[in-house]
XYZ file of C-alpha atoms in Angstrom:
618
model
C 114.397 102.352 23.958
C 111.554 99.985 23.244
C 112.823 97.702 26.031
C 112.403 100.443 28.675
C 108.982 101.482 27.391
C 107.630 97.957 27.877
C 108.571 97.514 31.544
C 107.527 94.109 32.941
C 108.198 95.216 36.528
C 105.162 97.521 36.492
C 103.033 94.351 36.482
C 104.541 93.476 39.895
C 103.788 95.188 43.205
C 106.464 97.097 45.117
C 107.148 94.266 47.534
C 107.892 91.839 44.741
C 110.158 94.381 43.042
C 112.123 94.992 46.242
C 112.550 91.260 46.861
C 113.910 90.829 43.359
C 116.276 93.769 43.809
C 117.417 92.409 47.188
C 118.247 89.008 45.721
C 120.206 90.565 42.867
C 122.183 92.855 45.196
C 122.814 90.434 48.069
C 123.954 87.374 46.162
C 127.405 88.796 45.239
C 127.814 90.192 48.789
C 127.263 86.744 50.282
C 129.868 85.287 47.963
C 132.329 88.053 48.858
C 131.643 87.627 52.575
C 132.338 83.877 52.435
C 135.579 84.381 50.544
C 136.751 87.166 52.897
C 136.118 85.107 56.031
C 137.913 82.100 54.519
C 141.040 84.151 53.797
C 140.917 86.217 57.021
C 141.155 83.114 59.245
C 144.592 82.444 57.742
C 145.850 86.016 58.297
C 144.900 86.570 61.942
C 148.027 87.837 63.743
C 149.022 88.190 67.353
C 149.981 91.867 66.904
C 146.246 92.717 66.918
C 146.189 92.059 70.648
C 149.236 94.239 71.411
C 147.374 97.472 70.695
C 144.550 96.427 73.003
C 147.003 95.603 75.802
C 148.158 99.219 75.890
C 144.593 100.459 75.454
C 143.250 98.437 78.374
C 145.853 99.931 80.731
C 144.756 103.451 79.769
C 141.102 102.489 80.064
C 141.684 100.981 83.505
C 143.489 104.145 84.607
C 140.484 106.206 83.485
C 138.097 103.986 85.462
C 140.287 104.224 88.562
C 140.284 107.998 88.166
C 136.456 108.008 88.243
C 136.475 105.846 91.373
C 139.113 108.066 92.975
C 136.962 111.126 92.214
C 134.003 109.531 94.012
C 136.293 108.663 96.922
C 137.410 112.288 97.229
C 133.826 113.532 97.062
C 132.762 111.143 99.830
C 135.670 112.383 101.958
C 134.559 115.976 101.360
C 130.956 115.156 102.305
C 132.022 113.233 105.431
C 134.286 116.047 106.665
C 131.760 118.782 105.905
C 130.412 120.433 109.098
C 126.877 120.046 107.776
C 127.318 116.247 107.820
C 129.029 116.198 111.190
C 126.189 118.207 112.783
C 123.712 115.370 112.062
C 124.576 113.704 115.402
C 121.594 113.022 117.636
C 120.987 115.812 120.132
C 117.943 115.728 122.382
C 118.133 119.483 122.930
C 117.502 120.222 119.244
C 114.021 121.424 118.418
C 112.054 120.050 115.490
C 112.774 123.145 113.404
C 116.496 122.714 114.099
C 116.332 119.132 112.859
C 114.412 120.239 109.772
C 117.120 122.766 108.998
C 119.862 120.186 109.511
C 118.083 117.765 107.205
C 117.466 120.448 104.566
C 121.103 121.617 104.619
C 122.406 118.066 104.301
C 119.952 117.329 101.503
C 121.175 120.418 99.627
C 124.794 119.321 100.171
C 124.128 115.895 98.665
C 122.231 117.518 95.774
C 125.201 119.747 94.962
C 127.453 116.707 94.496
C 124.815 114.686 92.597
C 125.008 116.890 89.514
C 126.192 115.401 86.182
C 129.438 116.849 84.845
C 130.447 117.392 81.223
C 127.193 115.986 79.953
C 127.852 112.548 81.510
C 125.852 110.445 83.937
C 125.727 111.674 87.537
C 126.671 109.659 90.610
C 123.953 110.191 93.219
C 124.769 110.301 96.916
C 122.627 108.946 99.750
C 123.388 109.167 103.459
C 121.879 106.468 105.674
C 121.570 107.585 109.328
C 120.569 105.382 112.243
C 117.590 107.043 113.977
C 116.219 104.646 116.622
C 114.210 107.366 118.403
C 112.699 108.658 115.143
C 113.923 112.183 115.825
C 113.540 112.847 112.089
C 109.979 111.562 111.845
C 109.089 114.341 109.400
C 111.296 112.939 106.632
C 109.182 111.133 103.985
C 109.567 107.360 104.001
C 109.061 107.250 100.247
C 111.513 109.550 98.447
C 111.281 110.295 94.734
C 114.484 112.247 94.180
C 117.694 110.557 93.062
C 119.661 111.705 96.127
C 119.026 112.517 99.744
C 119.066 111.348 103.358
C 117.374 108.206 104.640
C 116.747 107.512 108.311
C 116.159 104.016 109.650
C 115.795 102.098 112.873
C 116.327 98.480 113.861
C 113.200 97.314 112.038
C 114.240 98.576 108.603
C 118.034 98.644 108.809
C 119.723 97.771 105.468
C 121.403 94.364 105.419
C 124.720 95.842 104.300
C 124.866 98.566 106.954
C 126.769 96.565 109.586
C 129.301 95.393 107.010
C 129.951 98.998 105.948
C 130.435 100.138 109.550
C 132.779 97.221 110.235
C 135.182 98.535 107.568
C 135.545 101.708 109.709
C 135.586 104.297 106.973
C 137.236 102.280 104.230
C 135.304 102.567 101.004
C 134.345 99.583 98.898
C 132.052 98.813 95.979
C 129.183 96.359 95.942
C 125.963 95.730 94.015
C 122.992 96.749 96.135
C 119.238 96.487 95.681
C 117.936 100.063 95.636
C 114.635 101.863 95.356
C 113.753 105.423 94.351
C 110.086 106.298 94.422
C 108.205 103.279 93.055
C 111.095 101.851 91.037
C 113.370 99.097 92.358
C 116.680 98.312 90.702
C 120.130 96.881 91.337
C 123.019 99.342 91.202
C 126.748 99.360 91.703
C 127.388 101.500 94.771
C 130.456 102.934 96.476
C 129.869 102.444 100.216
C 131.709 104.209 103.015
C 130.980 104.584 106.712
C 130.746 108.187 107.983
C 132.871 108.614 111.083
C 132.446 111.237 113.758
C 135.354 113.669 113.418
C 135.186 114.630 117.095
C 134.974 110.997 118.249
C 136.757 108.470 116.086
C 134.944 105.536 117.719
C 131.475 106.697 116.661
C 129.863 106.535 113.243
C 127.122 108.881 112.063
C 125.921 106.624 109.281
C 126.890 105.236 105.885
C 127.398 107.253 102.688
C 126.343 105.460 99.489
C 127.130 106.631 95.948
C 124.754 104.850 93.538
C 124.707 104.342 89.757
C 128.447 103.757 89.680
C 127.778 101.067 87.065
C 126.371 103.663 84.651
C 129.244 106.064 85.398
C 131.849 103.378 84.774
C 129.979 102.255 81.650
C 130.690 105.682 80.144
C 134.413 104.996 80.431
C 133.933 101.502 79.017
C 131.969 102.801 76.054
C 134.808 105.157 75.162
C 136.604 102.074 73.836
C 135.248 100.654 70.591
C 135.763 96.925 70.206
C 134.763 95.081 67.026
C 131.621 93.339 68.298
C 133.383 92.771 71.619
C 132.341 93.156 75.225
C 134.018 94.910 78.155
C 133.628 93.774 81.749
C 134.752 95.389 84.986
C 134.758 92.673 87.681
C 135.810 92.326 91.299
C 138.307 89.827 92.703
C 135.633 87.094 92.581
C 134.860 87.797 88.892
C 131.418 89.238 89.646
C 130.515 91.805 86.980
C 130.352 95.325 88.474
C 129.966 97.221 85.192
C 129.839 96.249 81.555
C 128.971 97.440 78.080
C 126.175 94.859 78.384
C 124.024 96.404 81.125
C 121.909 93.246 81.558
C 124.911 91.257 82.825
C 125.691 93.453 85.839
C 125.820 91.247 88.933
C 126.388 88.029 86.963
C 129.407 85.791 87.457
C 131.857 86.095 84.559
C 133.495 82.885 83.386
C 137.176 83.754 82.932
C 139.465 81.166 81.297
C 141.752 79.592 83.879
C 144.721 79.970 81.575
C 144.189 83.761 81.495
C 144.152 83.882 85.319
C 147.362 81.891 85.484
C 149.051 84.268 83.039
C 147.889 87.229 85.105
C 149.300 85.654 88.253
C 152.621 85.074 86.510
C 152.612 88.684 85.262
C 152.055 89.952 88.814
C 154.893 87.804 90.142
C 157.266 88.949 87.417
C 156.492 92.681 87.756
C 155.402 93.273 91.379
C 155.952 97.080 91.180
C 153.363 97.703 88.437
C 149.947 98.947 89.607
C 148.233 97.533 86.529
C 149.221 94.113 85.261
C 148.007 93.155 81.790
C 147.827 89.747 80.128
C 146.223 88.311 76.995
C 144.907 84.988 75.735
C 143.832 83.894 72.235
C 141.420 80.956 72.083
C 139.678 79.313 69.168
C 136.737 81.725 69.322
C 137.812 84.832 71.251
C 140.662 87.088 72.310
C 140.825 87.885 76.042
C 142.779 90.872 77.374
C 142.817 91.504 81.134
C 144.175 94.304 83.315
C 144.219 93.909 87.109
C 144.580 96.669 89.697
C 146.658 95.062 92.423
C 145.417 97.161 95.378
C 141.741 96.346 94.982
C 141.929 93.164 92.906
C 139.431 94.606 90.403
C 139.886 93.490 86.816
C 139.093 95.027 83.456
C 138.501 92.391 80.776
C 138.092 92.763 77.003
C 136.415 89.872 75.203
C 136.749 90.165 71.399
C 135.319 87.514 69.046
C 137.872 86.235 66.547
C 135.375 86.530 63.713
C 134.997 90.272 64.295
C 138.666 90.867 63.406
C 138.570 89.190 60.031
C 137.339 92.325 58.293
C 140.295 94.299 59.610
C 142.935 92.395 57.710
C 144.712 94.606 55.200
C 145.772 91.692 52.995
C 142.257 91.353 51.615
C 141.815 95.015 50.690
C 143.161 94.715 47.150
C 141.011 91.697 46.287
C 137.921 93.254 47.799
C 138.508 96.537 45.961
C 138.677 94.774 42.579
C 135.539 92.807 43.283
C 133.821 95.961 44.569
C 134.553 97.887 41.357
C 133.108 95.085 39.216
C 130.141 94.802 41.520
C 129.499 98.557 41.412
C 129.445 98.523 37.611
C 126.929 95.715 37.680
C 124.934 97.538 40.349
C 124.870 100.726 38.285
C 123.218 98.857 35.393
C 120.577 97.397 37.730
C 119.983 100.738 39.434
C 119.595 102.498 36.076
C 116.846 100.073 35.171
C 115.077 100.588 38.503
C 115.577 104.334 38.231
C 113.450 104.465 35.130
C 110.883 102.114 36.633
C 110.486 103.668 40.085
C 112.379 106.888 40.611
C 111.171 108.895 37.639
C 107.470 108.530 38.631
C 108.390 109.380 42.208
C 110.234 112.465 41.002
C 107.119 113.620 39.209
C 105.151 112.998 42.359
C 107.666 114.980 44.455
C 107.540 117.889 41.987
C 103.749 117.965 42.264
C 103.953 117.964 46.096
C 106.448 120.858 46.113
C 104.516 122.993 43.646
C 100.995 122.228 44.820
C 99.145 125.124 46.485
C 95.899 124.506 48.389
C 92.996 125.584 46.246
C 95.017 125.430 43.022
C 93.557 123.363 40.173
C 94.866 119.762 40.307
C 96.002 118.359 36.915
C 95.046 114.942 35.601
C 96.586 112.002 37.492
C 99.619 110.566 35.602
C 100.443 106.825 35.374
C 96.809 105.730 35.639
C 97.598 102.353 34.078
C 100.154 101.309 36.729
C 98.930 98.612 39.116
C 101.857 98.669 41.549
C 102.207 100.714 44.763
C 103.685 103.704 42.903
C 100.594 104.010 40.739
C 98.296 103.628 43.750
C 100.296 106.252 45.674
C 100.156 108.787 42.840
C 96.432 108.297 42.315
C 95.733 108.579 46.044
C 97.820 111.746 46.402
C 96.178 113.520 43.483
C 92.735 112.506 44.769
C 93.686 113.749 48.233
C 94.697 117.117 46.773
C 91.309 117.375 45.077
C 89.542 116.507 48.352
C 91.687 119.085 50.152
C 90.544 121.744 47.708
C 86.960 120.774 48.467
C 87.612 120.967 52.233
C 89.191 124.413 51.845
C 86.102 125.741 50.086
C 83.899 124.051 52.694
C 85.901 125.569 55.564
C 85.701 128.984 53.956
C 81.925 128.743 53.897
C 81.843 127.442 57.470
C 84.040 130.321 58.676
C 81.625 132.811 57.179
C 78.702 131.066 58.934
C 80.658 131.026 62.216
C 81.281 134.766 61.997
C 77.598 135.337 61.353
C 76.690 133.137 64.363
C 79.153 135.010 66.553
C 77.665 138.319 65.510
C 74.172 137.046 66.319
C 75.409 135.886 69.731
C 76.778 139.346 70.487
C 73.419 140.817 69.585
C 71.650 138.355 71.892
C 73.887 139.318 74.834
C 72.538 142.863 74.782
C 69.204 141.764 76.325
C 70.686 140.020 79.433
C 72.897 143.046 80.090
C 69.889 145.358 79.785
C 67.856 143.122 82.090
C 70.283 142.909 85.013
C 71.114 146.633 84.681
C 67.367 147.298 84.970
C 67.239 145.012 88.038
C 70.008 147.065 89.615
C 67.956 150.218 89.124
C 64.858 148.558 90.655
C 67.007 147.391 93.593
C 68.144 150.898 94.457
C 64.653 152.267 94.068
C 63.216 149.587 96.418
C 65.973 150.237 98.917
C 65.283 153.980 98.884
C 61.561 153.269 99.404
C 62.349 151.090 102.450
C 61.416 147.686 100.978
C 64.486 145.932 102.350
C 63.417 142.343 101.761
C 62.203 143.050 98.220
C 65.371 144.978 97.396
C 67.543 142.146 98.711
C 65.686 139.605 96.556
C 66.145 141.837 93.526
C 69.823 142.183 94.411
C 70.265 138.404 94.613
C 68.417 137.930 91.305
C 70.639 140.555 89.671
C 73.693 138.763 91.000
C 72.405 135.470 89.590
C 72.112 137.000 86.131
C 75.480 138.748 86.256
C 77.395 135.644 87.361
C 75.420 133.457 84.955
C 76.492 135.658 82.052
C 80.169 135.838 83.232
C 81.337 137.765 80.161
C 80.736 134.729 77.993
C 83.158 132.558 79.989
C 82.361 128.864 80.350
C 84.770 128.313 83.287
C 84.690 130.474 86.418
C 86.291 130.138 89.835
C 84.579 128.061 92.503
C 84.361 131.237 94.612
C 82.247 132.923 91.912
C 80.145 129.783 91.473
C 79.553 129.678 95.247
C 78.413 133.303 95.174
C 75.977 132.380 92.394
C 74.724 129.367 94.399
C 74.390 131.357 97.631
C 72.350 134.014 95.824
C 70.027 131.255 94.577
C 69.783 129.752 98.101
C 68.873 133.141 99.607
C 66.086 133.557 97.075
C 64.722 130.059 97.762
C 64.935 130.484 101.536
C 62.886 133.643 101.281
C 60.507 131.847 98.949
C 60.017 128.943 101.407
C 60.149 131.160 104.523
C 63.488 129.718 105.680
C 62.058 126.200 106.136
C 65.422 124.536 105.403
C 69.059 125.186 106.285
C 72.190 125.161 104.109
C 75.617 124.366 105.610
C 78.710 125.507 103.704
C 82.086 123.841 104.254
C 84.451 125.098 101.550
C 88.226 124.912 102.036
C 90.188 128.036 101.139
C 92.499 126.036 98.858
C 89.550 124.933 96.707
C 87.967 128.364 96.182
C 90.225 129.336 93.285
C 89.863 126.216 91.128
C 87.929 126.470 87.883
C 84.459 124.956 87.430
C 81.872 125.154 84.637
C 79.434 127.932 85.512
C 75.945 127.140 86.790
C 77.006 123.731 88.121
C 76.048 123.927 91.806
C 72.700 125.720 91.405
C 70.901 122.834 89.603
C 72.206 120.347 92.194
C 71.030 122.547 95.095
C 67.681 122.979 93.337
C 67.312 119.174 93.082
C 68.236 118.853 96.775
C 65.489 121.344 97.681
C 62.757 119.962 95.427
C 63.441 116.212 95.805
C 64.969 116.233 99.280
C 64.102 118.844 101.920
C 61.128 120.717 100.454
C 58.525 118.943 102.655
C 60.736 118.598 105.794
C 60.257 122.075 107.272
C 63.004 123.222 109.581
C 64.410 119.651 109.768
C 65.625 119.868 106.181
C 69.329 120.486 105.758
C 71.569 120.772 102.719
C 75.344 120.381 102.994
C 77.709 121.880 100.421
C 81.412 121.028 100.817
C 84.570 121.219 98.695
C 87.969 119.671 99.408
C 91.240 119.932 97.458
C 93.164 116.640 97.537
C 96.475 116.749 95.677
C 95.485 117.695 92.106
C 91.795 116.739 92.397
C 88.809 118.589 93.865
C 85.778 116.818 95.319
C 82.569 118.868 95.662
C 79.545 117.386 97.480
C 75.942 118.598 97.563
C 74.094 116.456 100.139
C 70.669 116.541 101.718
C 69.037 114.631 104.583
C 65.855 113.966 102.675
C 63.781 110.913 103.559
C 62.622 110.048 100.029
C 64.611 107.237 98.368
C 66.042 108.022 94.920
C 66.552 105.819 91.885
C 70.388 105.603 91.708
C 70.252 103.184 88.769
C 68.023 105.535 86.811
C 70.321 108.470 87.495
C 73.358 106.476 86.343
C 71.486 105.566 83.158
C 70.744 109.249 82.629
C 74.397 110.228 83.194
C 76.256 107.497 81.311
C 74.024 105.956 78.634
C 73.651 107.466 75.174
C 69.866 107.069 75.027
C 68.592 107.749 78.581
C 64.995 107.918 79.724
C 63.811 111.485 78.830
C 61.403 111.471 81.794
C 64.373 111.680 84.200
C 65.322 115.140 82.916
C 68.515 116.468 81.419
C 69.771 118.990 84.042
C 72.320 116.750 85.777
C 73.221 115.079 82.464
C 74.046 118.526 81.093
C 76.335 119.185 84.095
C 78.056 115.811 83.692
C 78.641 116.286 79.960
C 79.956 119.844 80.338
C 82.496 118.703 82.960
C 83.707 115.879 80.728
C 83.907 118.153 77.679
C 86.133 120.582 79.593
C 88.287 118.166 81.617
C 87.974 114.659 80.127
C 86.191 111.384 80.933
C 88.095 110.924 84.205
C 85.900 113.595 85.819
C 82.197 114.230 86.106
C 79.140 113.835 88.342
C 77.869 110.826 90.237
C 75.140 110.150 92.827
C 75.327 108.058 96.020
C 73.099 107.289 98.968
C 74.136 109.511 101.880
C 75.091 107.910 105.165
C 72.346 108.625 107.676
C 69.728 109.069 104.950
C 69.404 111.372 102.016
C 71.228 111.836 98.740
C 74.786 112.914 97.880
C 75.725 114.457 94.509
C 79.503 114.246 94.049
C 81.458 116.290 91.494
C 85.056 115.299 90.621
C 87.189 118.053 89.023
C 90.896 118.610 88.330
C 92.625 121.422 90.218
C 92.946 123.980 87.414
C 93.279 127.717 87.938
C 92.667 130.847 85.872
C 95.162 133.706 85.745
C 95.216 135.874 88.854
C 94.658 139.086 86.935
C 91.539 137.791 85.245
C 90.233 136.433 88.552
C 90.627 139.855 90.221
C 88.866 141.573 87.306
C 85.898 139.225 87.659
C 85.755 139.859 91.427
C 85.763 143.597 90.848
C 83.026 143.205 88.240
C 80.830 141.202 90.663
C 81.366 143.724 93.470
C 80.467 146.555 91.079
């Protein structure tokens, strides 16, 4: 017992302990591996190949079944009336062509669905369209299937070859592109004939990703560190368990080809002829389908079969038993050194409850990784307890702050309700202009409060901005004009509240204030894909300091004399939507300044939006 109490391994770090354990465990394995390989080379038998000869025939039959299934599907697509109606007809309207294209696209999609959890074969129909009757079809398609139209300028190189085969299907490796990705794929190609006129062809039907589909059948066979290749008559690899080799030229031993030729001559009635060859390094097994000339080849390294020899089992079992006994002694030693402390650590992790008192850290005198881990974990638990107490105090302060905020909201509500009362009184007394100004001011306060929301719709923000503009126009006796150009699609996107009003205020004060009726402000919003661009421009004649504004917007310590209004807008946009969006300033073409806001196209729920509209109308 004294030996285990004084453990020299605790003076070593974990890496050194693992290296020592690895050397002790691996050394006997290396010796056993060398002895097994030496004996297995003497026991390699030819009967190992016989089982693979029968297996390769079944595997080849399965592959041919997959190809035959694709052939039947292409026949079904070609004969379908939807496909046959794609002939050019000058009397068809554009909507008729759209419907034809949509129906054919749906047909191809229905056959491009994966079955039984496997990889799908995707179907594309190439149609010659010299007059660009189907101009509406996107040139860049992102789906895995569909219809592609082409003319003489962009005709695929293989199209004429496919038409020359007059409806006979064949497989070839084609360069293909879907969306922005380009790749090489094994494709089944077949010209689409016109059923009503056998001399005409509507296009070419292409089934792509055949290499992945065939690879599923190849992977159903497990070879000991071997490779499977499916090649054409010229030994070009069409599919393989090694995906990187597709399209390469496979070097097949000449002796194997001669044996296959002899097998074909001897048994001419067999659809699949199989032959085998054992070389110094590998076993080759080949099956050839006589109609197409395609070959299925197994390449199995000789060394991978050595472990399968039954003659070595008894010797290995004896050595394994002795080795396990030795390993148990070593593992017992390491169990006491490493596992028992880790067990204590695991027990502490399972039983620890946040906030519970943490006991004293065990194994303080250990200098290895286990000791460091235990000390760090116990210290982390103590810090977690401190954070829990800190969070509890912060939650209480947050609740108090929230309560104070609710109290502070009472005054704005009281103020704009009072403004509403003054508005009606002024209106009843006949002071129309005064009542309208009070109404606009009340609307400014109501939208500015927005029930505590930080994000409102652009439509609400525009109403807030227009109310401000009306007040300023009455203040300056309509000495400037404001043009609004807001697309309907952009009105429902979300924007931080009180974003446009400061920009319009800057445009008035620094741009058009001294221009009289010549001053104009332009407010526009456009939705482009998933991004919204909002512009507030003026035709002011005073030059602005763009560099100073950029310093104010982007630097951490800007010049305080430039103000913080636009910096506040920029920071609020980035806090809500990220650093990709924000505010920037540019010189406007034709003179003046342009403030440009970039926002993502985000929307609030329709029900909430309607409630806010009803609130504003009320």
